[in-house]
PDB file of C-alpha atoms in Angstrom:
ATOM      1  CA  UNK A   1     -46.737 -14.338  11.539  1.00 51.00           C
ATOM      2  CA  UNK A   2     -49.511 -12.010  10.898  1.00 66.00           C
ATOM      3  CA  UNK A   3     -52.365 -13.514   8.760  1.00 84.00           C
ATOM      4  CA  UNK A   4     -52.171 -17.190   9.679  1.00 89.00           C
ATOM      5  CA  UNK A   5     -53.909 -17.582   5.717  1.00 93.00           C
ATOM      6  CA  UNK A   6     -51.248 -18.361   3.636  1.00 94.00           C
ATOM      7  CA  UNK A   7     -48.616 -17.777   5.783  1.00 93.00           C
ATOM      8  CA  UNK A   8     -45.679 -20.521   6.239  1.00 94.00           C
ATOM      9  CA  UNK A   9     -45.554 -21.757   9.714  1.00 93.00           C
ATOM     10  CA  UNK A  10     -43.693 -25.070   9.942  1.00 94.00           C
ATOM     11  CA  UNK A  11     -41.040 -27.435   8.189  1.00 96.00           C
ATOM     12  CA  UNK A  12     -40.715 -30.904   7.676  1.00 96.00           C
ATOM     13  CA  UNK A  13     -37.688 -33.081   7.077  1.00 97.00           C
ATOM     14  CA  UNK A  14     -38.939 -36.714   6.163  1.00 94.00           C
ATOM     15  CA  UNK A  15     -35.684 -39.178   6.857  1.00 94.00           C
ATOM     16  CA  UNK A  16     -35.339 -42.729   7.130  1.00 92.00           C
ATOM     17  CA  UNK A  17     -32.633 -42.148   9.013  1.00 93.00           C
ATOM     18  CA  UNK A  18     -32.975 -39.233  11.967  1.00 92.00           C
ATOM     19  CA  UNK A  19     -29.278 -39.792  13.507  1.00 93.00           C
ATOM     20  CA  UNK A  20     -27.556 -39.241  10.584  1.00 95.00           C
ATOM     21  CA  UNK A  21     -29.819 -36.275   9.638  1.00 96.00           C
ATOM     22  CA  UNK A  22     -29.279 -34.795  13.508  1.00 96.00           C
ATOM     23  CA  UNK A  23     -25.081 -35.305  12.760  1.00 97.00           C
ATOM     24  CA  UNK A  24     -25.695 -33.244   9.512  1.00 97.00           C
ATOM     25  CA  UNK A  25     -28.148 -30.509  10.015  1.00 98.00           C
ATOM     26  CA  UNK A  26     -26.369 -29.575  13.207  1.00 97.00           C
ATOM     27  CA  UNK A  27     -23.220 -29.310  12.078  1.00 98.00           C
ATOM     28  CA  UNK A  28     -24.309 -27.429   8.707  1.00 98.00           C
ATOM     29  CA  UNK A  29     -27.353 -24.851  10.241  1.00 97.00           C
ATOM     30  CA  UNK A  30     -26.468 -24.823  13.879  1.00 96.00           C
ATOM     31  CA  UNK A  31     -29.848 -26.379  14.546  1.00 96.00           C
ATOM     32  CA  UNK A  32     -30.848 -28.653  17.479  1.00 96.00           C
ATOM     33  CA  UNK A  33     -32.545 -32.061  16.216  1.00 95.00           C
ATOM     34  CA  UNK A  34     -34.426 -33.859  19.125  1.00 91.00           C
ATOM     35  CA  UNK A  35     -35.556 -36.934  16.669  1.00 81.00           C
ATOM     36  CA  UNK A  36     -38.857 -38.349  17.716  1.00 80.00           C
ATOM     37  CA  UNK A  37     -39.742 -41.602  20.495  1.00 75.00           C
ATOM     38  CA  UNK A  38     -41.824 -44.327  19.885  1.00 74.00           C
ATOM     39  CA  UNK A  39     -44.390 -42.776  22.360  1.00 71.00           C
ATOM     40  CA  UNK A  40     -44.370 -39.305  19.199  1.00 72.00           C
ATOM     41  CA  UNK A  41     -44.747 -41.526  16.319  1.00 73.00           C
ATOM     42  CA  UNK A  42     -41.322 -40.955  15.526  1.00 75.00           C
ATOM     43  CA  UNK A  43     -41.933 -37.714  15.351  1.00 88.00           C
ATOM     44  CA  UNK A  44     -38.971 -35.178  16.166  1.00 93.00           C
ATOM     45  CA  UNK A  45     -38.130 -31.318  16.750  1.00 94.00           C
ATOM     46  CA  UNK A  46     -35.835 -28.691  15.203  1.00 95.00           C
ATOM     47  CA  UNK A  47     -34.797 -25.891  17.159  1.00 94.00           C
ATOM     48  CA  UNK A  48     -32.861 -22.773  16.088  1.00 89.00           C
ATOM     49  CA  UNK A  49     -29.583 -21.769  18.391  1.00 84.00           C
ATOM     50  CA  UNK A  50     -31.910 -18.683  19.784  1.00 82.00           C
ATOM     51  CA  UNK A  51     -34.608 -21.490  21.147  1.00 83.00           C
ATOM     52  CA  UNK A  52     -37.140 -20.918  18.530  1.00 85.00           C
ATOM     53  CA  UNK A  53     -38.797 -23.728  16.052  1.00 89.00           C
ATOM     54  CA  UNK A  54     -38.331 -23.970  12.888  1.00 92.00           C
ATOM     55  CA  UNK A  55     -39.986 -27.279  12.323  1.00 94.00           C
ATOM     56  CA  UNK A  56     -40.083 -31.311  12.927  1.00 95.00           C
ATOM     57  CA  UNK A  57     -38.530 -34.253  11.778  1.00 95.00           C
ATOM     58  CA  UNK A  58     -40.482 -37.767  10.563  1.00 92.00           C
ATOM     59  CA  UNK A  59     -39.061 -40.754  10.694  1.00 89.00           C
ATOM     60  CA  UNK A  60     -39.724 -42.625   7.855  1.00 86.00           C
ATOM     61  CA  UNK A  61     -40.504 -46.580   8.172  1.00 82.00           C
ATOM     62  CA  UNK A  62     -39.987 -49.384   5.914  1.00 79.00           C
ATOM     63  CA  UNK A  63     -44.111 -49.213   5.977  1.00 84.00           C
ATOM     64  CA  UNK A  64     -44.149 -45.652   5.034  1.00 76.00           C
ATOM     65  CA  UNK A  65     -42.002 -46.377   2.302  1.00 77.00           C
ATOM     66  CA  UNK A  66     -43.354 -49.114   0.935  1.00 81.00           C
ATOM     67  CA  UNK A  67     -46.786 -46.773   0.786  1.00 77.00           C
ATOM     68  CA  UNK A  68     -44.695 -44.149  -1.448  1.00 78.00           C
ATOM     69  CA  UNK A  69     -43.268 -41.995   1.204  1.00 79.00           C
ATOM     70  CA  UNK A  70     -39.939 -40.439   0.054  1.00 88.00           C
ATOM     71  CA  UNK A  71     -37.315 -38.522   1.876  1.00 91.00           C
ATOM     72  CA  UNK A  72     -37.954 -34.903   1.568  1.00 94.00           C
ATOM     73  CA  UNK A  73     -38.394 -31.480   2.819  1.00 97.00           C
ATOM     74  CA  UNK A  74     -41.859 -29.894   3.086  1.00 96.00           C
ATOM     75  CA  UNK A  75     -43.247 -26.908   4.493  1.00 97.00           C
ATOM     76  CA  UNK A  76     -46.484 -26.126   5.889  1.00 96.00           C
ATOM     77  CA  UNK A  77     -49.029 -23.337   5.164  1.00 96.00           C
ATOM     78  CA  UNK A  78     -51.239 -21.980   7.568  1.00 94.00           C
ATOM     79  CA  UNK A  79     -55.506 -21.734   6.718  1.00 95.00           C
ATOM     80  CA  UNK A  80     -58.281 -20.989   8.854  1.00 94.00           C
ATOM     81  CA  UNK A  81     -60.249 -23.830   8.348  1.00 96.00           C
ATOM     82  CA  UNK A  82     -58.417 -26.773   6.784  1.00 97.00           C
ATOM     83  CA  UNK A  83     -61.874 -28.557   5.756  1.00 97.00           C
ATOM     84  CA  UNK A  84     -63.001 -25.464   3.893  1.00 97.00           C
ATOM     85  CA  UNK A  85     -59.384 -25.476   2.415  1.00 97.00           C
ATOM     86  CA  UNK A  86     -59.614 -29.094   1.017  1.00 97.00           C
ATOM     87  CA  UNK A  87     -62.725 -28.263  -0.854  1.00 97.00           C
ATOM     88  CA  UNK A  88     -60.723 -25.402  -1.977  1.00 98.00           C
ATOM     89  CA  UNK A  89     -58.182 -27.198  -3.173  1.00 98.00           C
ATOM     90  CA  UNK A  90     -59.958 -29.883  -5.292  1.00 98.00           C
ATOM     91  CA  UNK A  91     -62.047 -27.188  -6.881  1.00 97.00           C
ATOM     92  CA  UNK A  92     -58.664 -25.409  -7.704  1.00 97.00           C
ATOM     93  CA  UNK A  93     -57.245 -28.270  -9.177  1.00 97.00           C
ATOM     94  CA  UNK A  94     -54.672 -30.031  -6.617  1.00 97.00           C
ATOM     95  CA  UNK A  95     -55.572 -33.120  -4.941  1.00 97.00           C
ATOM     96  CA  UNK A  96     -55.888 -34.083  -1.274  1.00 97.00           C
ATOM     97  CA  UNK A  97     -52.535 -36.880  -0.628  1.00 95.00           C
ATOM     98  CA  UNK A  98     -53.781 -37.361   3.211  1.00 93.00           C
ATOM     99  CA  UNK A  99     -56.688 -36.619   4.753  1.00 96.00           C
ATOM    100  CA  UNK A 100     -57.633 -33.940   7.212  1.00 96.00           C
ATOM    101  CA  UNK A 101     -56.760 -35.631  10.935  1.00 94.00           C
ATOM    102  CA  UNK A 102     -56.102 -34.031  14.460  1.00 92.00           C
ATOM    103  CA  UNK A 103     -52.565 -33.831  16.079  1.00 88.00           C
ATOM    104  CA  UNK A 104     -53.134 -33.451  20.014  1.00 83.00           C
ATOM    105  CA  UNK A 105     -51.706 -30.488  21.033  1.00 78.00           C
ATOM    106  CA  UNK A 106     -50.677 -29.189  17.655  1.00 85.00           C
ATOM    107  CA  UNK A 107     -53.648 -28.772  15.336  1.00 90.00           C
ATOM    108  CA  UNK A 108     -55.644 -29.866  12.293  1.00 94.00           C
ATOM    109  CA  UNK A 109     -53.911 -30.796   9.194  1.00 95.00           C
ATOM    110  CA  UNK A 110     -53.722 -32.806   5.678  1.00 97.00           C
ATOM    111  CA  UNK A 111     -51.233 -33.089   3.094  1.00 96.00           C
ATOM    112  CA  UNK A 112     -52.270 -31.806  -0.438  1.00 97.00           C
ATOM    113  CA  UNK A 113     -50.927 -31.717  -3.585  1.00 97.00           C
ATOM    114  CA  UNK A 114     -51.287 -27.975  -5.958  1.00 97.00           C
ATOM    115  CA  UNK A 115     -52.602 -27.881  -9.663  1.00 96.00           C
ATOM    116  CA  UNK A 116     -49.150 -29.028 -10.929  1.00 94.00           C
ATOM    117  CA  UNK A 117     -48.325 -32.079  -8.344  1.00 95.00           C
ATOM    118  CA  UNK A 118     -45.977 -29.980  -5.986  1.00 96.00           C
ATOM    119  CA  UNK A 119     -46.819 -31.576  -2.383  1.00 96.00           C
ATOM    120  CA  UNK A 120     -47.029 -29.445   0.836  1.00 97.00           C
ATOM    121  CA  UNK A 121     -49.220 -29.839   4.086  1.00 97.00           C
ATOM    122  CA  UNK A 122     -51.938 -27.149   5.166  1.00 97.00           C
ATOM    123  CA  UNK A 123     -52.645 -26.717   8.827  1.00 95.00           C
ATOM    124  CA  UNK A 124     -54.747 -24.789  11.431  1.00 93.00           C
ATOM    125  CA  UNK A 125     -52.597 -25.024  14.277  1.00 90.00           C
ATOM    126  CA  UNK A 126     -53.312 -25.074  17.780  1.00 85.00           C
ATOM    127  CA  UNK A 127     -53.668 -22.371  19.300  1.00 71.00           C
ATOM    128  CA  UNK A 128     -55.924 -21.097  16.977  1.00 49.00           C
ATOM    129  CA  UNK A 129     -54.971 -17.851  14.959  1.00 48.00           C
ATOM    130  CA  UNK A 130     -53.866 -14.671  17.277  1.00 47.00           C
ATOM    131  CA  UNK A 131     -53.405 -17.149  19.936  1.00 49.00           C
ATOM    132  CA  UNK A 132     -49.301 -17.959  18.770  1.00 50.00           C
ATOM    133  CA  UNK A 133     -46.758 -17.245  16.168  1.00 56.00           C
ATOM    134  CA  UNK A 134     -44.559 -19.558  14.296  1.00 67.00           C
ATOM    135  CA  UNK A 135     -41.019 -18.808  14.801  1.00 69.00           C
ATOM    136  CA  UNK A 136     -40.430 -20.993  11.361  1.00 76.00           C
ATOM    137  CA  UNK A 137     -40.011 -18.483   8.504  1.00 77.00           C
ATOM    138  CA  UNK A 138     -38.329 -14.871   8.551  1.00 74.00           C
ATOM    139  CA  UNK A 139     -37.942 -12.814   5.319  1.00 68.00           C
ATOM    140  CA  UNK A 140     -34.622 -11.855   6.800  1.00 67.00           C
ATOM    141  CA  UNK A 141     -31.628 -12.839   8.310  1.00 72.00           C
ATOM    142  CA  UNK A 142     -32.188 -14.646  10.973  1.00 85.00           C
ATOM    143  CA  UNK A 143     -30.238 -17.737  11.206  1.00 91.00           C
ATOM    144  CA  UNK A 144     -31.676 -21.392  11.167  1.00 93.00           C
ATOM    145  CA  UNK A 145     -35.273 -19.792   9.617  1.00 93.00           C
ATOM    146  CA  UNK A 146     -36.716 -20.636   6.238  1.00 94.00           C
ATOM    147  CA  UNK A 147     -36.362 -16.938   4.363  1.00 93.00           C
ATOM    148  CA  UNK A 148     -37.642 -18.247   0.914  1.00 95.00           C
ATOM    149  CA  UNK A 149     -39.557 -20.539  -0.304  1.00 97.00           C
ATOM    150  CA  UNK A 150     -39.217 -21.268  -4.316  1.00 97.00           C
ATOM    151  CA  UNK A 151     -42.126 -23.176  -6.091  1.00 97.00           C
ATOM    152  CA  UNK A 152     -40.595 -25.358  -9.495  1.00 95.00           C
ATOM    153  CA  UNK A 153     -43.859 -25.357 -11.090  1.00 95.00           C
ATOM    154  CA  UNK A 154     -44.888 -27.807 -13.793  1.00 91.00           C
ATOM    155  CA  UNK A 155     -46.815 -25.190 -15.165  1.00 93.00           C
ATOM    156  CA  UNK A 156     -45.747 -21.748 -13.542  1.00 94.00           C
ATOM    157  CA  UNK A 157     -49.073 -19.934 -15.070  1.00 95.00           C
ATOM    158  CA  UNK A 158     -51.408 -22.114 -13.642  1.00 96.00           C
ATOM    159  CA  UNK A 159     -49.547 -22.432 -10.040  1.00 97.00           C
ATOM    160  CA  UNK A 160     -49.869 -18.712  -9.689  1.00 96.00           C
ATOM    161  CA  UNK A 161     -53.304 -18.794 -10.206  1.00 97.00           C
ATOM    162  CA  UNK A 162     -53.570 -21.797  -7.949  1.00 97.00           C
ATOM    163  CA  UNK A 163     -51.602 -20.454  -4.816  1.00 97.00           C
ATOM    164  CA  UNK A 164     -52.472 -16.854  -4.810  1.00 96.00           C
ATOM    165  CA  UNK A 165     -56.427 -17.426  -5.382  1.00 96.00           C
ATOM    166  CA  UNK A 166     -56.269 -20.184  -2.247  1.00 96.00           C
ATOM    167  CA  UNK A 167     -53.974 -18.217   0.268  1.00 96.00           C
ATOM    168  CA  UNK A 168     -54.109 -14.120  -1.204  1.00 93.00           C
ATOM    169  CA  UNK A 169     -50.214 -13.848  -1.977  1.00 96.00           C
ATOM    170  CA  UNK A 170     -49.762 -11.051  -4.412  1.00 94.00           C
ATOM    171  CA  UNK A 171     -47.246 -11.242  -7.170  1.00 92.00           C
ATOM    172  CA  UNK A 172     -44.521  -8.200  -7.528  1.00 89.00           C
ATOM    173  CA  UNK A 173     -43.370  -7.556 -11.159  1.00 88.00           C
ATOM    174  CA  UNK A 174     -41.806 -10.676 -11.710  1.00 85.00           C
ATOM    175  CA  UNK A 175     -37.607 -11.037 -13.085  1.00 88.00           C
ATOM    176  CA  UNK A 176     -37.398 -12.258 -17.096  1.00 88.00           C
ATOM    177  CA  UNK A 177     -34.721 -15.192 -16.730  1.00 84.00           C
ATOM    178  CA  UNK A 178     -34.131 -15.006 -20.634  1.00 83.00           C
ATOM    179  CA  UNK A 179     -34.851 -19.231 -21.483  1.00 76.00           C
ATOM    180  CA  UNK A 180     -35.540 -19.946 -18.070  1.00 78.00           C
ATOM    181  CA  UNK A 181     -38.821 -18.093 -18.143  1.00 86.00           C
ATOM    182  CA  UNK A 182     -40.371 -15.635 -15.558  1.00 91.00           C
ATOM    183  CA  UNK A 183     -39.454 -15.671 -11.615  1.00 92.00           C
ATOM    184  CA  UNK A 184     -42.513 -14.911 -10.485  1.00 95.00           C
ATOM    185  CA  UNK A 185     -41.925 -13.012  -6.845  1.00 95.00           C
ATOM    186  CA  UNK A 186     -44.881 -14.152  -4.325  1.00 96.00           C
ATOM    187  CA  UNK A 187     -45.626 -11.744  -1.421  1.00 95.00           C
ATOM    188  CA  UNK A 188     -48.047 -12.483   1.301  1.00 93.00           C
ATOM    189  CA  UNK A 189     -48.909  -9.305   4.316  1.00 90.00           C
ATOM    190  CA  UNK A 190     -46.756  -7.088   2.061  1.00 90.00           C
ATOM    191  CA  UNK A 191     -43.530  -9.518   3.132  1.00 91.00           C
ATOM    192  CA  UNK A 192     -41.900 -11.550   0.028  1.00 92.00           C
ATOM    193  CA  UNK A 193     -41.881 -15.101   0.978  1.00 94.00           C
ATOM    194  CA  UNK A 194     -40.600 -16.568  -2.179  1.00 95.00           C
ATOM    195  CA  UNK A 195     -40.794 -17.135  -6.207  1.00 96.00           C
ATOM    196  CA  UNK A 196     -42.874 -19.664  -8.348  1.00 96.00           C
ATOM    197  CA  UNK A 197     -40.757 -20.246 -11.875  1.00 94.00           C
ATOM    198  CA  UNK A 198     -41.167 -22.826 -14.103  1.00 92.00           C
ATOM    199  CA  UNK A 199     -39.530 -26.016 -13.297  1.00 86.00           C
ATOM    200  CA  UNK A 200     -36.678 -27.119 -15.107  1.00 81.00           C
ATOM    201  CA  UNK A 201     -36.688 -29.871 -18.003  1.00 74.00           C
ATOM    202  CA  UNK A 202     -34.215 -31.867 -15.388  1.00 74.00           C
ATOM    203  CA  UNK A 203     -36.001 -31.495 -12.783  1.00 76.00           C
ATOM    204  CA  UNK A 204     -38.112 -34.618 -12.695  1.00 75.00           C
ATOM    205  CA  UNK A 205     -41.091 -33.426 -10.372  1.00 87.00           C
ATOM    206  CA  UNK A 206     -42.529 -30.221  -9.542  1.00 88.00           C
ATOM    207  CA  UNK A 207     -41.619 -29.260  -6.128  1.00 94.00           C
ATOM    208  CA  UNK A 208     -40.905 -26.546  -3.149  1.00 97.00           C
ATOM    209  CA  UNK A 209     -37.591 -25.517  -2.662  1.00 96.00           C
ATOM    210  CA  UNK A 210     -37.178 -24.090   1.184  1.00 97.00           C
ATOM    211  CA  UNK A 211     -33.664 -21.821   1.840  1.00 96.00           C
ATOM    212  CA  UNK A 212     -32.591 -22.210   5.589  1.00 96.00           C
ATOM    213  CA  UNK A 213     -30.299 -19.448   6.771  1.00 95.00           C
ATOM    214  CA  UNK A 214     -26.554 -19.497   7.670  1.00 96.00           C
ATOM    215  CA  UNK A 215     -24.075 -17.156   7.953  1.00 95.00           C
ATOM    216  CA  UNK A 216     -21.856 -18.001   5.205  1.00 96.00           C
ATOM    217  CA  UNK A 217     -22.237 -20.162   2.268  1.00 97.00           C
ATOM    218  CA  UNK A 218     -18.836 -20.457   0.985  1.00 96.00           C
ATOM    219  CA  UNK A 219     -18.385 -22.233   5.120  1.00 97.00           C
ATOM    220  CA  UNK A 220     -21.120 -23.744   4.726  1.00 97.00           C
ATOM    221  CA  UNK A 221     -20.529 -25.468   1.274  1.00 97.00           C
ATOM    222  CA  UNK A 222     -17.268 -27.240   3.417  1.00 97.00           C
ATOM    223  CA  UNK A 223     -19.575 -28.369   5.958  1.00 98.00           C
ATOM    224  CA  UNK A 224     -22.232 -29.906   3.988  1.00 98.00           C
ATOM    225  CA  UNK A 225     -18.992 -31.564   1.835  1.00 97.00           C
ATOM    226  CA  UNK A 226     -16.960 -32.379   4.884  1.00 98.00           C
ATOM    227  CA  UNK A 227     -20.565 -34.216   6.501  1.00 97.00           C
ATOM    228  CA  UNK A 228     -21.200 -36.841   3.779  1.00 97.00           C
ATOM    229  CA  UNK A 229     -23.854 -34.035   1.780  1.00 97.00           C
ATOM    230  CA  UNK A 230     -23.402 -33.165  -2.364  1.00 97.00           C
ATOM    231  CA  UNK A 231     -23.690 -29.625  -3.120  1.00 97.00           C
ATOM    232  CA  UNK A 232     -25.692 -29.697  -6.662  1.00 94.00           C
ATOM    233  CA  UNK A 233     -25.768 -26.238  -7.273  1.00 92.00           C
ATOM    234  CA  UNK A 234     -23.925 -23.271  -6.625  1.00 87.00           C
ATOM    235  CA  UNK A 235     -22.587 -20.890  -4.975  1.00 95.00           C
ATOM    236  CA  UNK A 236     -24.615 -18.686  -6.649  1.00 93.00           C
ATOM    237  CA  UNK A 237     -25.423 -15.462  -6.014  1.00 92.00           C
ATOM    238  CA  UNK A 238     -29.063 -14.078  -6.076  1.00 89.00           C
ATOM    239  CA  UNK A 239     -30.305 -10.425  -6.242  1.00 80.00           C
ATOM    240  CA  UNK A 240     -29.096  -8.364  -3.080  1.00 79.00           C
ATOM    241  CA  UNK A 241     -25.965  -9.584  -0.970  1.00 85.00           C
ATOM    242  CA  UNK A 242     -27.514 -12.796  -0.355  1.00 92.00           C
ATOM    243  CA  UNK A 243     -25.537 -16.162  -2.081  1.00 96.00           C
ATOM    244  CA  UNK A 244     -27.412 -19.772  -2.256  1.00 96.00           C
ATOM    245  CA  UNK A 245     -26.282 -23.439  -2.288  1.00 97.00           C
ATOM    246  CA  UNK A 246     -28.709 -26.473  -3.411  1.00 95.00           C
ATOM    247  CA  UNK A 247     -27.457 -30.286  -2.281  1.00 96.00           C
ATOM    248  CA  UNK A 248     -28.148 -33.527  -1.097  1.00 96.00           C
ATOM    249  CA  UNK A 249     -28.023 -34.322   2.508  1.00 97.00           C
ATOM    250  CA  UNK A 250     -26.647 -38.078   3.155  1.00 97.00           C
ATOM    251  CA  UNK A 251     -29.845 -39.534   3.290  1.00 95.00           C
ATOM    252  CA  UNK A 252     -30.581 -38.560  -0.226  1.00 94.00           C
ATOM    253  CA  UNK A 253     -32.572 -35.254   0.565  1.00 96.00           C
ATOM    254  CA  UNK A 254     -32.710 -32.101  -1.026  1.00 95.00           C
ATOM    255  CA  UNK A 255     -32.001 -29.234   0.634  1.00 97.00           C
ATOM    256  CA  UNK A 256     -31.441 -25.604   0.163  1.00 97.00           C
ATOM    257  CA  UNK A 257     -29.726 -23.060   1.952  1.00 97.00           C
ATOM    258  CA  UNK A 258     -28.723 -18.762   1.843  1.00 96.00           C
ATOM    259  CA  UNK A 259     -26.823 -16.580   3.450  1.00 95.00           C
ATOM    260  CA  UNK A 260     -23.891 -14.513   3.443  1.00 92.00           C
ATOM    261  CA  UNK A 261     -21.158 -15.159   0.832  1.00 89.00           C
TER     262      UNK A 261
END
């Protein structure tokens, strides 16, 4: 993991419905779903086929809902101290969505929102940093990890500003996507982690995009199609050998994937 500030060390999938979500993820990533008892909150695990985690899964309730929960994906970065980061935030512009709280066992967290709306969660996990290492993101391939994690920014300029002056992630030369603007590469430790670009006029809310690993995407695409998802976007392929699919799981969340053609 190296720095634990600004580094991404867990994912989320928020589901009303963690069965069908276990039938699909598992038959499309390869990943274990262990959805979540009444004694966890609802609260679930994903595991990779080596044993590592890659994240959790939250059950969402008719309550939840009702209080503007919606289905998504959403990744976690790491921070020292997540009090100091909340004051950091606000002062930066974003907005805190859910207070700082304990998780036995697990850590200190609170979900926040950046300059431009885009929600994520921040967390000091426990054990504290140098004590563990999240298994949840790898730059490269290693199957069933997040390997990129793509920022649609309501204002792309102003998330850059936002993200690397809160967490220290440099910024490469970035790719000119002609009338699609700039993809702006984000590296944190010397590792890329991702892009921020401009978010698309269809795109109705800014928003991370995290890419899960598989082997192949073309195989892949059949899964997702054959298990209820939509694939919204692609094949496509992206610079270097690696090829991408966006969909829509059957629960109505987004998801992204790469790999292998």
């Amino acid at each position: 993991m190296g720095t634990l500030q600004g580094s991404w060390i867990w994912y989320e999938l928020m589901t009303p419905d963690a069965a069908g979500a276990k039938a699909f993820y598992e038959a499309v990533v390869g990943w274990t779903l262990t959805p979540g008892t009444p004694e966890m909150g609802g609260y679930g695990f994903i595991a990779n086929p080596d044993g590592g985690m890659t994240g959790g899964v939250l059950t969402l309730t008719g309550e939840m809902l009702e209080h503007g929960a919606r289905p998504r994906w959403m990744g976690y970065i790491g921070v020292d101290d997540v009090d100091a980061a909340l004051v950091a935030v606000e002062y930066a512009g974003g907005k805190v969505l859910m207070p700082a709280h304990d998780v036995p066992t697990a850590g200190r967290m609170a979900m926040v929102a950046d300059c431009c709306g885009a929600p994520f969660y921040i967390m000091t996990p426990t054990p504290p940093p140098g004590g563990g290492e999240s298994t949840a993101f790898a730059r490269f391939e290693t199957l069933g990890r997040c390997s990129w994690n793509e920022l649609m920014a309501g204002d792309d300029i102003k998330a850059l500003e936002f993200y690397t002056g809160l967490f220290g992630w440099h910024t490469p030369e970035p790719m000119d996507m002609g009338s699609f603007g700039k993809y702006h590469f984000v590296e944190h430790d010397g590792v890329p982690i991702g892009a921020i670009m401009k978010k698309m006029p269809q795109i109705p809310d800014a928003g991370w995009n995290h890419y899960f690993r598989v082997a192949s995407i073309e195989a892949t695409k059949a899964i997702v199609e054959a298990h209820g998802g939509q694939v919204i976007n692609g094949p496509m392929q992206v610079p270097g050998d690696d090829w991408i699919i966006q969909g829509i799981d059957p629960q109505g969340v987004m998801f992204s994937l790469v790999g292998g053609k």
